[in-house]
PDB file of C-alpha atoms in Angstrom:
ATOM      1  CA  MET E   1      94.533  89.688 132.268  1.00 81.00           C
ATOM      2  CA  ILE E   2      95.764  86.396 130.867  1.00 86.00           C
ATOM      3  CA  SER E   3      94.012  84.341 133.563  1.00 91.00           C
ATOM      4  CA  ILE E   4      90.656  85.965 132.780  1.00 92.00           C
ATOM      5  CA  PHE E   5      91.171  85.327 129.074  1.00 92.00           C
ATOM      6  CA  ILE E   6      92.101  81.663 129.694  1.00 93.00           C
ATOM      7  CA  ILE E   7      88.976  81.101 131.796  1.00 96.00           C
ATOM      8  CA  PHE E   8      86.889  82.828 129.130  1.00 95.00           C
ATOM      9  CA  SER E   9      88.502  80.664 126.439  1.00 96.00           C
ATOM     10  CA  VAL E  10      87.774  77.433 128.303  1.00 96.00           C
ATOM     11  CA  PHE E  11      84.091  78.344 128.558  1.00 97.00           C
ATOM     12  CA  ILE E  12      83.954  79.239 124.876  1.00 97.00           C
ATOM     13  CA  LEU E  13      85.576  75.950 123.833  1.00 97.00           C
ATOM     14  CA  TYR E  14      83.240  73.999 126.102  1.00 98.00           C
ATOM     15  CA  PHE E  15      80.091  75.596 124.688  1.00 98.00           C
ATOM     16  CA  ILE E  16      81.334  75.369 121.104  1.00 98.00           C
ATOM     17  CA  ASN E  17      81.884  71.639 121.641  1.00 98.00           C
ATOM     18  CA  GLN E  18      78.366  71.292 123.009  1.00 98.00           C
ATOM     19  CA  MET E  19      76.974  73.056 119.958  1.00 97.00           C
ATOM     20  CA  THR E  20      79.118  70.892 117.674  1.00 97.00           C
ATOM     21  CA  ASN E  21      77.743  67.790 119.337  1.00 97.00           C
ATOM     22  CA  SER E  22      74.195  69.070 118.785  1.00 97.00           C
ATOM     23  CA  LEU E  23      75.042  69.747 115.149  1.00 97.00           C
ATOM     24  CA  CYS E  24      76.392  66.219 114.687  1.00 97.00           C
ATOM     25  CA  LEU E  25      73.250  64.742 116.204  1.00 97.00           C
ATOM     26  CA  GLN E  26      70.875  66.973 114.264  1.00 97.00           C
ATOM     27  CA  LYS E  27      72.572  66.452 110.896  1.00 96.00           C
ATOM     28  CA  GLU E  28      73.135  62.750 111.648  1.00 96.00           C
ATOM     29  CA  ILE E  29      76.834  62.888 110.875  1.00 95.00           C
ATOM     30  CA  PRO E  30      78.295  59.357 110.962  1.00 96.00           C
ATOM     31  CA  GLU E  31      80.359  58.365 114.017  1.00 95.00           C
ATOM     32  CA  GLU E  32      83.547  57.921 111.990  1.00 96.00           C
ATOM     33  CA  ARG E  33      83.398  61.539 110.708  1.00 96.00           C
ATOM     34  CA  GLN E  34      82.597  63.203 114.032  1.00 96.00           C
ATOM     35  CA  PRO E  35      86.187  63.323 115.369  1.00 97.00           C
ATOM     36  CA  LYS E  36      87.275  65.137 112.213  1.00 97.00           C
ATOM     37  CA  VAL E  37      84.448  67.665 112.604  1.00 97.00           C
ATOM     38  CA  PHE E  38      85.320  68.276 116.267  1.00 97.00           C
ATOM     39  CA  ARG E  39      89.040  68.583 115.517  1.00 97.00           C
ATOM     40  CA  THR E  40      88.483  71.068 112.693  1.00 97.00           C
ATOM     41  CA  ILE E  41      86.129  73.261 114.710  1.00 97.00           C
ATOM     42  CA  ASN E  42      88.370  73.173 117.792  1.00 97.00           C
ATOM     43  CA  ILE E  43      91.445  74.141 115.778  1.00 98.00           C
ATOM     44  CA  LEU E  44      89.615  77.036 114.108  1.00 98.00           C
ATOM     45  CA  ILE E  45      88.187  78.313 117.417  1.00 97.00           C
ATOM     46  CA  THR E  46      91.621  78.053 119.047  1.00 97.00           C
ATOM     47  CA  ILE E  47      93.159  80.104 116.224  1.00 98.00           C
ATOM     48  CA  LEU E  48      90.393  82.672 116.649  1.00 97.00           C
ATOM     49  CA  LEU E  49      90.963  82.878 120.411  1.00 96.00           C
ATOM     50  CA  ILE E  50      94.735  83.233 120.033  1.00 96.00           C
ATOM     51  CA  SER E  51      94.376  85.979 117.448  1.00 96.00           C
ATOM     52  CA  SER E  52      91.842  87.747 119.683  1.00 95.00           C
ATOM     53  CA  TYR E  53      94.250  87.600 122.614  1.00 94.00           C
ATOM     54  CA  ILE E  54      97.090  88.995 120.519  1.00 95.00           C
ATOM     55  CA  GLU E  55      94.855  91.799 119.282  1.00 94.00           C
ATOM     56  CA  ILE E  56      93.817  92.670 122.859  1.00 91.00           C
ATOM     57  CA  LEU E  57      97.433  92.438 124.042  1.00 91.00           C
ATOM     58  CA  TYR E  58      98.753  94.878 121.425  1.00 92.00           C
ATOM     59  CA  ALA E  59      95.771  97.210 121.214  1.00 84.00           C
TER      60      ALA E  59
END
C-alpha cells in the first residue's frame, strides 16, 4: 500500500512542479522569486499528500 502511494506521490509532485514552472513562465515571475514559489507549493502539496495518506491509513 505504501509503495503504491509513494509512487503516486512522486508523479503528483513531478506534474505539480511542471505546472508551477508553466505558471512562472506565463505570469513572468522574476527569477529571484521562483524558488520561493516552488518551495511554497511543494511544501503545501507534501502536507496534502501526507494528510491524504494518514486519512487512507486510518479509514
